Coordinates of C-alpha atoms in Angstrom, one line a residue:
Chain A
M1 CA -86.2 -94.7 150.8
T2 CA -82.6 -93.8 151.1
P3 CA -82.2 -90.1 152.1
A4 CA -80.3 -87.9 149.7
V5 CA -78.1 -86.7 152.4
R6 CA -77.6 -88.1 155.9
F7 CA -75.6 -86.6 158.8
A8 CA -74.8 -89.0 161.6
G9 CA -73.2 -87.3 164.6
V10 CA -71.2 -84.9 162.4
S11 CA -68.9 -82.4 164.0
R12 CA -66.4 -80.0 162.5
H13 CA -64.1 -78.3 165.1
F14 CA -61.6 -75.6 164.2
G15 CA -59.3 -75.8 167.2
P16 CA -61.5 -74.9 170.2
V17 CA -64.3 -73.6 167.9
R18 CA -67.1 -76.0 167.4
A19 CA -68.4 -74.8 164.0
V20 CA -70.5 -77.9 163.7
D21 CA -71.3 -79.8 166.8
N22 CA -72.9 -83.3 166.6
V23 CA -75.4 -82.7 163.8
N24 CA -77.9 -85.4 162.9
M25 CA -80.2 -84.8 159.9
E26 CA -81.7 -86.5 156.9
I27 CA -82.6 -84.7 153.7
A28 CA -85.1 -86.6 151.6
E29 CA -84.7 -87.0 147.8
G30 CA -86.4 -84.3 145.9
E31 CA -86.8 -82.1 148.9
F32 CA -86.1 -78.3 149.0
F33 CA -84.3 -78.2 152.3
A34 CA -83.2 -74.9 153.9
M35 CA -80.5 -74.5 156.5
L36 CA -81.3 -71.3 158.4
G37 CA -79.3 -69.6 161.1
P38 CA -77.3 -66.5 162.0
S39 CA -73.8 -66.1 160.6
G40 CA -71.4 -68.4 162.4
S41 CA -74.1 -70.9 163.3
G42 CA -72.5 -73.7 161.2
K43 CA -74.9 -73.8 158.3
T44 CA -72.4 -73.0 155.6
T45 CA -69.8 -75.4 157.1
C46 CA -72.4 -78.1 156.8
L47 CA -72.9 -77.2 153.2
R48 CA -69.1 -77.4 152.6
L49 CA -69.1 -80.8 154.3
I50 CA -71.6 -82.1 151.8
G51 CA -69.8 -80.5 148.9
G52 CA -66.5 -82.1 150.1
F53 CA -64.6 -78.9 150.6
D54 CA -64.2 -79.7 154.2
Q55 CA -64.0 -82.9 156.2
P56 CA -65.8 -83.6 159.4
T57 CA -63.7 -84.1 162.6
A58 CA -66.2 -86.7 163.8
G59 CA -69.3 -88.5 162.5
K60 CA -70.2 -89.5 159.0
I61 CA -72.0 -88.1 156.1
E62 CA -73.8 -90.2 153.4
I63 CA -75.0 -89.1 150.0
F64 CA -77.6 -91.5 148.7
G65 CA -76.4 -94.1 151.2
V66 CA -72.8 -93.9 150.1
P67 CA -70.3 -92.8 152.8
T68 CA -68.4 -89.7 151.7
A69 CA -65.2 -90.0 153.8
G70 CA -62.2 -89.5 151.6
V71 CA -64.3 -88.7 148.4
P72 CA -63.0 -85.5 146.9
P73 CA -65.4 -82.8 145.6
Y74 CA -64.9 -83.8 142.0
R75 CA -66.2 -87.3 142.6
R76 CA -69.4 -86.3 144.3
H77 CA -72.7 -86.1 142.4
V78 CA -73.3 -82.8 144.0
N79 CA -72.9 -79.3 142.6
T80 CA -72.7 -76.0 144.3
V81 CA -73.9 -72.4 143.6
F82 CA -71.4 -70.3 145.4
Q83 CA -72.2 -67.2 147.4
D84 CA -69.9 -65.1 145.2
Y85 CA -70.9 -67.2 142.1
A86 CA -67.3 -68.0 141.4
L87 CA -67.7 -67.7 137.7
F88 CA -64.4 -68.2 135.8
P89 CA -63.4 -64.7 134.7
H90 CA -61.3 -65.8 131.8
L91 CA -64.1 -67.9 130.2
N92 CA -67.2 -66.7 128.5
V93 CA -70.6 -67.6 129.7
R94 CA -71.0 -70.7 127.5
D95 CA -67.6 -72.1 128.5
N96 CA -68.4 -71.4 132.1
V97 CA -71.6 -73.4 131.9
A98 CA -70.0 -76.1 129.8
Y99 CA -67.0 -76.4 132.2
G100 CA -68.2 -79.5 134.0
L101 CA -68.8 -81.3 130.7
M102 CA -65.5 -80.1 129.3
V103 CA -63.4 -81.6 132.1
A104 CA -65.6 -84.8 131.8
G105 CA -64.3 -85.0 128.2
R106 CA -67.5 -84.5 126.4
P107 CA -67.3 -83.4 122.7
K108 CA -67.7 -79.8 121.9
P109 CA -71.0 -79.9 120.0
E110 CA -72.6 -81.8 122.8
R111 CA -71.4 -79.6 125.6
Y112 CA -72.3 -76.4 123.7
R113 CA -75.8 -77.7 123.1
A114 CA -76.2 -78.6 126.8
A115 CA -74.9 -75.2 127.8
E116 CA -77.4 -73.4 125.6
E117 CA -80.2 -75.5 127.0
A118 CA -79.1 -74.8 130.6
L119 CA -79.0 -71.1 129.7
E120 CA -82.5 -71.2 128.3
M121 CA -83.6 -72.9 131.5
V122 CA -82.4 -69.9 133.6
A123 CA -83.9 -67.5 131.1
L124 CA -80.5 -66.3 129.6
P125 CA -80.7 -67.7 126.0
G126 CA -78.1 -66.2 123.7
Y127 CA -75.8 -64.9 126.4
G128 CA -73.2 -67.6 125.8
L129 CA -70.5 -65.4 124.2
R130 CA -70.5 -62.7 126.9
K131 CA -67.9 -62.5 129.6
P132 CA -69.1 -62.8 133.2
S133 CA -67.8 -59.2 133.8
E134 CA -70.4 -58.0 131.3
L135 CA -73.3 -59.4 133.3
S136 CA -75.4 -57.9 136.1
G137 CA -75.4 -59.6 139.5
G138 CA -78.7 -61.3 138.9
Q139 CA -77.5 -62.6 135.5
R140 CA -74.3 -64.0 137.1
Q141 CA -76.4 -65.7 139.6
R142 CA -78.3 -67.4 136.9
V143 CA -75.2 -68.4 135.0
A144 CA -73.8 -70.0 138.3
L145 CA -77.1 -71.9 138.6
A146 CA -76.9 -73.1 135.0
R147 CA -73.3 -74.1 135.4
A148 CA -74.2 -76.3 138.4
L149 CA -77.3 -77.8 136.8
V150 CA -75.8 -78.7 133.5
N151 CA -74.0 -81.6 135.2
R152 CA -77.3 -83.0 136.3
P153 CA -76.3 -83.3 140.0
R154 CA -78.4 -85.4 142.4
V155 CA -78.1 -82.7 145.0
L156 CA -77.7 -79.0 144.4
L157 CA -76.1 -76.9 147.1
L158 CA -76.9 -73.2 147.3
D159 CA -74.8 -71.0 149.6
E160 CA -76.8 -67.8 150.2
P161 CA -77.3 -67.5 146.4
L162 CA -79.6 -64.5 146.7
G163 CA -77.6 -62.6 149.3
A164 CA -76.0 -60.2 146.8
L165 CA -79.2 -59.3 145.0
D166 CA -81.5 -56.4 145.7
L167 CA -84.9 -57.0 147.2
K168 CA -87.0 -57.1 144.1
L169 CA -84.7 -59.4 142.2
R170 CA -84.4 -61.6 145.3
E171 CA -88.1 -62.1 145.5
A172 CA -88.4 -62.9 141.8
M173 CA -85.5 -65.3 142.0
Q174 CA -87.1 -67.0 145.1
E175 CA -90.1 -67.9 143.0
E176 CA -88.0 -69.0 140.0
L177 CA -85.8 -71.2 142.1
K178 CA -88.7 -72.8 143.7
A179 CA -90.4 -73.5 140.3
L180 CA -87.1 -74.8 138.9
Q181 CA -86.7 -77.2 141.8
R182 CA -90.3 -78.5 141.4
R183 CA -89.7 -79.0 137.6
L184 CA -86.3 -80.7 137.9
G185 CA -87.1 -82.7 141.0
I186 CA -83.5 -82.4 142.2
T187 CA -82.8 -82.2 145.9
F188 CA -81.9 -78.5 146.8
V189 CA -80.0 -77.7 150.0
F190 CA -80.2 -74.1 150.6
V191 CA -78.3 -72.0 153.1
T192 CA -79.6 -68.7 154.2
H193 CA -79.8 -66.3 157.2
D194 CA -83.0 -64.8 155.9
Q195 CA -86.0 -66.4 157.6
T196 CA -88.6 -65.2 155.1
E197 CA -86.5 -66.7 152.3
A198 CA -86.3 -70.1 154.1
L199 CA -89.9 -70.1 155.1
S200 CA -91.3 -69.2 151.7
M201 CA -89.1 -71.5 149.6
A202 CA -88.3 -74.6 151.6
D203 CA -90.3 -77.8 152.2
R204 CA -88.4 -78.2 155.4
V205 CA -86.2 -75.9 157.4
A206 CA -83.3 -76.7 159.8
V207 CA -82.6 -73.9 162.2
F208 CA -79.0 -73.7 163.3
N209 CA -77.5 -72.0 166.3
E210 CA -73.9 -72.3 167.6
G211 CA -73.1 -75.3 165.5
R212 CA -76.2 -77.3 166.4
I213 CA -79.6 -77.9 164.8
V214 CA -82.1 -76.5 167.3
Q215 CA -85.2 -77.5 165.3
V216 CA -86.1 -79.2 162.0
G217 CA -89.5 -79.0 160.5
T218 CA -91.9 -77.6 158.0
P219 CA -92.0 -73.8 157.7
Q220 CA -95.4 -73.9 159.6
D221 CA -93.8 -75.9 162.4
I222 CA -90.9 -73.5 162.7
Y223 CA -93.1 -70.5 162.6
Y224 CA -96.0 -71.5 164.8
R225 CA -94.5 -74.1 167.0
P226 CA -91.0 -73.1 167.9
R227 CA -89.4 -75.6 170.3
V228 CA -86.9 -73.3 171.9
P229 CA -86.9 -69.5 172.5
F230 CA -84.0 -69.1 170.0
V231 CA -86.2 -70.3 167.1
A232 CA -89.1 -68.1 168.3
R233 CA -86.9 -65.0 168.4
F234 CA -84.9 -65.7 165.2
V235 CA -87.7 -66.9 163.0
G236 CA -90.2 -64.1 162.6
S237 CA -89.3 -62.3 165.9
S238 CA -91.9 -63.9 168.2
N239 CA -92.4 -62.5 171.7
V240 CA -90.9 -64.9 174.2
L241 CA -92.3 -65.0 177.7
P242 CA -90.0 -66.1 180.4
P243 CA -91.1 -69.0 182.6
E244 CA -92.2 -66.7 185.5
V245 CA -94.6 -64.8 183.3
T246 CA -95.9 -67.9 181.5
E247 CA -96.6 -69.5 185.0
R248 CA -98.7 -66.5 185.9
V249 CA -100.7 -66.4 182.7
A250 CA -100.9 -70.1 181.7
G251 CA -99.9 -71.9 184.9
R252 CA -96.8 -73.7 183.4
H253 CA -93.2 -72.9 184.4
V254 CA -91.8 -72.9 180.8
H255 CA -90.8 -70.4 178.1
A256 CA -93.7 -69.5 175.8
A257 CA -93.9 -67.7 172.5
V258 CA -96.7 -65.6 171.1
R259 CA -96.6 -64.0 167.7
P260 CA -96.8 -60.2 167.4
E261 CA -99.9 -60.4 165.2
A262 CA -101.7 -62.4 167.9
L263 CA -101.3 -59.7 170.6
R264 CA -104.4 -57.6 171.3
L265 CA -104.6 -54.5 173.4
G266 CA -107.6 -54.6 175.8
A267 CA -108.9 -53.8 179.2
E268 CA -107.3 -56.7 181.0
G269 CA -104.2 -58.9 180.7
L270 CA -100.5 -58.1 181.1
A271 CA -100.0 -54.5 182.0
A272 CA -97.5 -52.7 179.7
T273 CA -96.3 -49.2 178.6
V274 CA -96.2 -48.2 174.9
L275 CA -92.6 -47.4 174.0
S276 CA -93.1 -46.5 170.3
T277 CA -95.4 -47.1 167.4
A278 CA -94.4 -47.4 163.7
F279 CA -96.7 -47.4 160.7
H280 CA -96.0 -50.4 158.4
G281 CA -98.7 -50.1 155.8
A282 CA -100.9 -53.1 156.4
A283 CA -100.3 -53.0 160.1
T284 CA -98.9 -50.8 162.9
R285 CA -96.0 -52.1 165.0
V286 CA -96.2 -51.3 168.6
A287 CA -93.3 -51.8 170.9
L288 CA -94.3 -52.4 174.5
E289 CA -92.6 -52.8 177.9
A290 CA -94.3 -55.0 180.4
E291 CA -93.4 -55.2 184.1
G292 CA -90.0 -56.6 184.9
G293 CA -88.6 -55.0 181.7
L294 CA -90.1 -57.6 179.4
R295 CA -90.2 -56.3 175.8
L296 CA -93.1 -57.2 173.6
V297 CA -94.0 -56.3 170.0
A298 CA -97.6 -56.2 168.8
L299 CA -98.7 -55.9 165.2
L300 CA -102.1 -54.2 165.1
P301 CA -104.1 -54.7 161.9
K302 CA -105.6 -51.8 160.0
G303 CA -108.7 -50.4 161.7
V304 CA -107.6 -51.1 165.3
E305 CA -107.1 -48.0 167.4
V306 CA -103.4 -47.3 167.9
P307 CA -102.4 -46.1 171.5
Q308 CA -100.3 -43.1 172.2
E309 CA -96.7 -43.5 173.1
G310 CA -96.3 -43.6 176.8
A311 CA -99.8 -44.9 177.3
C312 CA -100.5 -47.7 179.8
V313 CA -102.3 -50.6 178.1
H314 CA -103.1 -54.2 178.8
V315 CA -101.9 -57.0 176.5
T316 CA -103.9 -60.1 175.9
W317 CA -104.1 -63.0 173.4
A318 CA -106.2 -66.0 172.5
R319 CA -105.3 -69.0 174.5
E320 CA -104.4 -71.1 171.4
D321 CA -102.0 -68.4 170.3
L322 CA -99.7 -68.9 173.3
H323 CA -97.2 -71.6 172.3
L324 CA -95.5 -73.3 175.3
M325 CA -91.9 -74.4 174.7
T326 CA -91.6 -77.5 176.8
E327 CA -87.9 -78.0 176.0
A328 CA -85.2 -76.3 178.0
G329 CA -82.6 -74.2 176.2
A330 CA -81.6 -70.7 175.4
Chain B
M1 CA -56.2 -35.7 137.7
H2 CA -54.3 -32.4 137.7
S3 CA -54.1 -31.1 134.2
E4 CA -52.4 -27.8 134.7
R5 CA -49.4 -27.2 132.6
A6 CA -46.1 -27.7 134.3
P7 CA -43.8 -24.6 134.6
R8 CA -41.0 -24.4 132.0
W9 CA -38.2 -24.9 134.5
L10 CA -39.8 -28.2 135.6
K11 CA -40.0 -29.5 132.0
I12 CA -36.3 -28.6 131.4
A13 CA -35.3 -30.3 134.6
A14 CA -37.2 -33.4 133.8
G15 CA -35.8 -33.4 130.3
A16 CA -32.3 -33.0 131.6
G17 CA -32.8 -35.8 134.1
L18 CA -34.0 -38.2 131.3
A19 CA -31.1 -37.1 129.1
F20 CA -28.6 -37.7 131.9
M21 CA -29.9 -41.3 132.2
H22 CA -30.1 -42.2 128.6
L23 CA -27.5 -40.2 126.6
P24 CA -24.5 -42.2 127.9
I25 CA -26.2 -45.3 126.3
L26 CA -26.3 -43.6 123.0
L27 CA -22.6 -42.9 123.4
I28 CA -22.0 -46.6 123.7
F29 CA -23.8 -47.1 120.4
V30 CA -21.8 -44.3 118.7
Y31 CA -18.5 -45.9 119.7
A32 CA -19.6 -49.2 118.0
F33 CA -19.1 -47.4 114.7
T34 CA -15.8 -45.6 115.5
T35 CA -12.6 -46.1 113.4
E36 CA -10.4 -45.7 116.5
E37 CA -9.9 -49.0 118.2
K38 CA -7.5 -48.4 121.1
S39 CA -9.2 -45.7 123.1
Y40 CA -12.6 -44.0 123.2
Q41 CA -11.8 -40.7 121.4
W42 CA -14.4 -38.0 121.1
P43 CA -15.5 -37.0 118.6
P44 CA -14.8 -40.3 116.7
P45 CA -12.3 -39.7 114.0
G46 CA -14.4 -41.6 111.5
F47 CA -17.2 -44.1 111.2
T48 CA -17.1 -47.7 110.0
L49 CA -19.3 -50.8 110.0
K50 CA -16.3 -53.2 110.1
W51 CA -16.7 -54.0 113.8
F52 CA -19.9 -55.8 113.1
A53 CA -18.1 -58.1 110.8
V54 CA -15.2 -58.5 113.3
T55 CA -17.6 -59.3 116.1
W56 CA -19.4 -61.8 113.9
N57 CA -16.2 -63.7 113.3
R58 CA -15.0 -63.9 116.9
P59 CA -15.8 -67.3 118.3
D60 CA -15.4 -66.1 121.9
V61 CA -18.3 -63.7 121.5
W62 CA -20.5 -66.5 120.2
Q63 CA -19.4 -68.8 123.1
A64 CA -20.2 -66.2 125.7
L65 CA -23.5 -65.2 124.1
S66 CA -24.6 -68.8 123.9
L67 CA -23.6 -69.5 127.5
S68 CA -25.5 -66.5 128.6
L69 CA -28.7 -67.4 126.7
R70 CA -28.6 -70.9 127.9
V71 CA -28.1 -69.9 131.5
A72 CA -30.9 -67.3 131.3
A73 CA -33.3 -69.8 129.7
V74 CA -32.6 -72.5 132.2
S75 CA -32.6 -70.2 135.2
T76 CA -35.9 -68.7 134.1
A77 CA -37.4 -72.2 133.6
V78 CA -36.3 -73.2 137.1
A79 CA -37.6 -69.9 138.5
L80 CA -41.0 -70.3 136.8
V81 CA -41.6 -73.7 138.4
L82 CA -40.2 -73.0 141.8
G83 CA -41.6 -69.5 142.0
T84 CA -45.1 -70.5 141.0
L85 CA -45.2 -73.4 143.4
C86 CA -43.9 -71.3 146.3
A87 CA -46.4 -68.5 145.5
A88 CA -49.2 -71.0 145.4
A89 CA -48.2 -72.4 148.8
V90 CA -47.8 -69.0 150.5
S91 CA -51.0 -67.5 149.1
R92 CA -53.4 -70.4 149.1
T93 CA -52.6 -72.2 152.4
R94 CA -51.9 -71.3 155.9
F95 CA -49.1 -73.0 157.8
F96 CA -46.7 -72.3 160.6
G97 CA -43.8 -70.2 159.4
R98 CA -45.5 -68.9 156.3
E99 CA -44.4 -65.3 156.7
V100 CA -40.8 -66.5 157.4
I101 CA -40.7 -68.5 154.2
S102 CA -42.1 -65.6 152.3
L103 CA -39.4 -63.3 153.6
M104 CA -36.6 -65.9 153.0
V105 CA -37.7 -66.3 149.4
I106 CA -37.5 -62.6 148.8
L107 CA -34.3 -62.1 150.7
P108 CA -31.8 -62.9 147.9
I109 CA -32.9 -59.9 145.9
A110 CA -32.3 -57.6 148.8
L111 CA -28.9 -59.1 149.7
P112 CA -26.0 -57.6 147.9
G113 CA -25.0 -59.8 145.0
I114 CA -21.5 -60.0 146.3
I115 CA -22.7 -61.6 149.5
T116 CA -24.8 -64.1 147.6
G117 CA -21.8 -64.8 145.4
I118 CA -19.3 -65.3 148.2
A119 CA -21.8 -67.5 150.1
L120 CA -22.5 -69.7 147.1
R121 CA -18.8 -70.0 146.3
S122 CA -18.0 -71.0 149.8
A123 CA -20.8 -73.5 149.8
F124 CA -19.7 -75.0 146.5
S125 CA -16.1 -75.4 147.6
L126 CA -17.2 -76.8 150.9
A127 CA -19.3 -79.4 149.2
D128 CA -16.6 -80.1 146.6
I129 CA -18.9 -79.1 143.7
P130 CA -16.8 -78.1 140.6
F131 CA -17.9 -75.0 138.7
S132 CA -20.1 -75.7 135.8
F133 CA -23.0 -74.5 133.8
W134 CA -25.2 -75.6 136.6
T135 CA -23.4 -73.6 139.3
I136 CA -24.1 -70.5 137.3
V137 CA -27.7 -71.5 136.9
L138 CA -28.0 -72.1 140.6
G139 CA -26.6 -68.6 141.4
H140 CA -29.0 -66.9 139.0
A141 CA -32.0 -68.9 140.1
T142 CA -31.6 -67.4 143.6
F143 CA -32.8 -64.0 142.4
C144 CA -34.9 -65.2 139.3
V145 CA -37.2 -67.1 141.7
V146 CA -37.9 -63.9 143.6
V147 CA -39.0 -62.1 140.5
V148 CA -41.4 -64.8 139.4
Y149 CA -42.6 -65.4 143.0
N150 CA -43.4 -61.7 143.5
N151 CA -45.4 -61.5 140.2
A152 CA -47.2 -64.8 140.8
V153 CA -48.0 -64.2 144.5
A154 CA -49.7 -60.9 143.7
R155 CA -51.9 -62.6 141.1
F156 CA -52.6 -65.6 143.2
R157 CA -54.0 -63.3 145.9
R158 CA -56.4 -61.8 143.5
I159 CA -57.8 -65.2 142.4
S160 CA -60.9 -65.8 144.6
G161 CA -60.5 -69.1 146.5
S162 CA -63.9 -70.2 145.4
L163 CA -62.8 -70.3 141.8
I164 CA -60.7 -73.3 142.6
E165 CA -63.4 -74.9 144.7
A166 CA -65.9 -74.3 141.9
S167 CA -63.6 -76.1 139.5
M168 CA -63.3 -79.1 141.8
D169 CA -67.1 -79.0 142.4
L170 CA -67.7 -79.2 138.7
G171 CA -65.6 -82.4 138.4
A172 CA -62.1 -81.1 137.7
D173 CA -59.3 -82.9 139.5
G174 CA -56.2 -81.0 140.8
F175 CA -54.4 -81.1 137.5
Q176 CA -57.4 -80.0 135.4
T177 CA -58.0 -77.2 137.8
F178 CA -54.5 -76.0 137.4
R179 CA -54.6 -76.3 133.7
Y180 CA -58.0 -74.7 133.0
V181 CA -58.5 -72.3 135.9
I182 CA -55.3 -71.3 137.6
L183 CA -52.9 -71.2 134.7
P184 CA -55.1 -68.9 132.5
N185 CA -55.4 -66.6 135.4
I186 CA -51.7 -66.3 136.3
A187 CA -50.3 -66.7 132.7
T188 CA -49.6 -63.1 132.1
A189 CA -48.0 -62.7 135.5
L190 CA -45.8 -65.7 134.9
L191 CA -44.8 -64.4 131.4
A192 CA -44.0 -61.0 132.9
G193 CA -42.0 -62.5 135.8
G194 CA -40.2 -64.9 133.4
M195 CA -39.2 -62.1 131.1
L196 CA -37.9 -60.0 133.9
A197 CA -36.0 -63.0 135.3
F198 CA -34.5 -63.7 131.9
A199 CA -33.3 -60.1 131.6
L200 CA -31.9 -60.1 135.1
S201 CA -30.0 -63.3 134.5
F202 CA -28.7 -62.2 131.1
D203 CA -26.8 -59.2 132.4
E204 CA -25.8 -60.5 135.8
V205 CA -22.1 -60.0 136.7
I206 CA -21.4 -60.1 140.4
V207 CA -22.9 -63.5 141.4
T208 CA -21.7 -65.0 138.2
T209 CA -18.0 -64.0 138.8
F210 CA -18.2 -66.2 142.0
T211 CA -20.0 -69.2 140.5
A212 CA -18.7 -69.4 136.9
G213 CA -15.1 -70.4 137.4
Q214 CA -13.3 -70.1 134.1
Q215 CA -16.5 -69.9 132.0
Q216 CA -17.5 -66.5 130.5
T217 CA -21.0 -65.3 130.3
L218 CA -21.5 -62.3 128.0
P219 CA -21.3 -59.6 130.7
I220 CA -18.1 -61.1 132.1
W221 CA -16.6 -61.4 128.7
M222 CA -17.3 -57.7 128.2
L223 CA -15.6 -56.8 131.5
E224 CA -12.5 -58.7 130.5
E225 CA -12.6 -57.2 127.0
L226 CA -12.6 -53.6 128.4
V227 CA -9.1 -54.0 129.9
R228 CA -7.7 -55.2 126.7
P229 CA -6.5 -52.4 124.5
R230 CA -7.4 -53.8 121.1
Q231 CA -10.5 -54.1 119.1
R232 CA -12.4 -52.1 121.7
P233 CA -15.5 -51.3 119.5
V234 CA -16.3 -55.0 119.5
T235 CA -17.4 -54.6 123.1
N236 CA -19.7 -51.8 122.0
V237 CA -21.2 -53.9 119.3
V238 CA -21.9 -56.6 121.9
A239 CA -23.2 -54.0 124.3
M240 CA -25.8 -52.9 121.7
V241 CA -26.9 -56.5 121.4
V242 CA -27.2 -56.9 125.1
V243 CA -29.3 -53.7 125.4
I244 CA -31.6 -54.9 122.7
V245 CA -31.9 -58.5 124.1
T246 CA -32.7 -57.3 127.6
F247 CA -34.8 -54.3 126.6
L248 CA -37.3 -56.3 124.4
P249 CA -38.5 -58.7 127.1
I250 CA -38.8 -55.9 129.7
L251 CA -40.9 -53.9 127.3
G252 CA -43.0 -57.0 126.6
A253 CA -43.5 -57.6 130.3
Y254 CA -44.6 -54.1 130.7
Y255 CA -47.2 -54.3 128.0
L256 CA -48.4 -57.7 129.1
T257 CA -49.1 -56.8 132.7
R258 CA -50.4 -53.3 131.9
G259 CA -54.0 -54.1 130.8
T260 CA -54.7 -57.1 133.1
E261 CA -55.6 -55.3 136.4
S262 CA -59.2 -56.7 136.3
V263 CA -58.5 -60.2 135.1
A264 CA -59.0 -62.3 138.2
G265 CA -60.7 -60.2 140.8
Q266 CA -64.2 -60.0 139.6
G267 CA -67.3 -62.1 140.3
K268 CA -67.5 -60.7 143.8

């Protein structure tokens, strides 16, 4: 099957800055694909390259097998939900949603009907005559979504669409977006710096760092089997053991990751001092410092005895919880 | 806000200041009705409406008025196109020398009109361009562009760049984006800038004297008329017309831009 989006050796350099550096990826049709990374990692630039707002300095991008070089944004079957929503302030909600159909020359009754349907889809029926300035942040976000979907794009790009919403609304929208994507079957490409968002919504996640993709995989892959220390640290803040420590505890001279919830405090294992403890409800977070200044974090479940700050403890874990990272890299 | 009442002396001073600025204009109006035609005598020996009829029947007034209106209209149109394009370029893109260009566009309004006038006149004679309607328009456009540019550039900066990208993303080409997104968001700024430009052009004297040759715009006709010792009140009648013609657009511009502070900045 032709991938919905294909990047082949794509780079985008701004002078000496390599915003995107030799990226290769394939996004399958109907997939919910997340691009995850810290700010400045190149994920948003990749999204803009798909949307056509920016051109790659090298490499090529195909959308459903069609090369995109020289194709302007308005001729791509791709629509975008912008980070700041970019609703047209001079138009009401209905005209905002119907904008794509209006410039395509569709007759008024048709585009108003389509706009109302799209507004129903995002749970905003009857909001058509309001101005964007009269809506809350969450409502604007839905209007932006309806405006992009009304054109029936083959790929929907979402640039940190939940970033401006408060936590509760964000969680609700995560579920709604996911359900919407399942229902419509449209390929969603979603940019975020929030790892829980990426892990909970996406079918597959590409982790970006310094303009490159460092790992692509299912959320489970990314979470349990990070290939490089960056992924282990960035996604879910795993403990990363340097090669010397790994060699001592597992006999291999490579980086290794072990999740905070997998750490146990016992009578033997790695000696460490308790730096601080913090109660998190379901678990207690214990910050530790092992020899050589190695910082570790343990999440102790309810019912386990929590050590005093300053106490000397031994840290251990089940053998299968230690994930060896056989690739080199930061 | 401070809502304390101002002391009485301050009110009087403010009132006196306003009176000082505006009473002389009333004086002009009064002299339009005087029966004395050779000198401005106070108090006027009598009042008459005959100067309105006299003015109405003088072809030179009509010629000057028509020239002024045409020059103002064309200069404003030129300024609207060039000023908008320039504002778009300076506020929407980054290029080498952008700040320099921005400064050079604004410069004509800071330069004394007499220097602009002399410079244009020298340039015209050097290039062997005879004085015409278009040389006046050219002279006026130098400062009209600035007014439009200043209004438009402020508005352009408030339009979020993603609005234009959103429009393109939804299938609008460059022209449609301008027509349906940019223009509605800068329309009031352009109208205000255009009205101001029109008013500036309509009462311009200094640059015009250097670029008009033998032609007379209305303000220049008035200057010439003042040295002639007969039918003086005709000048006052015309002055009234000028005040009204320039005052209305400026008032309009004020009302149009007053309530539009929040037009284009939201959605953030």
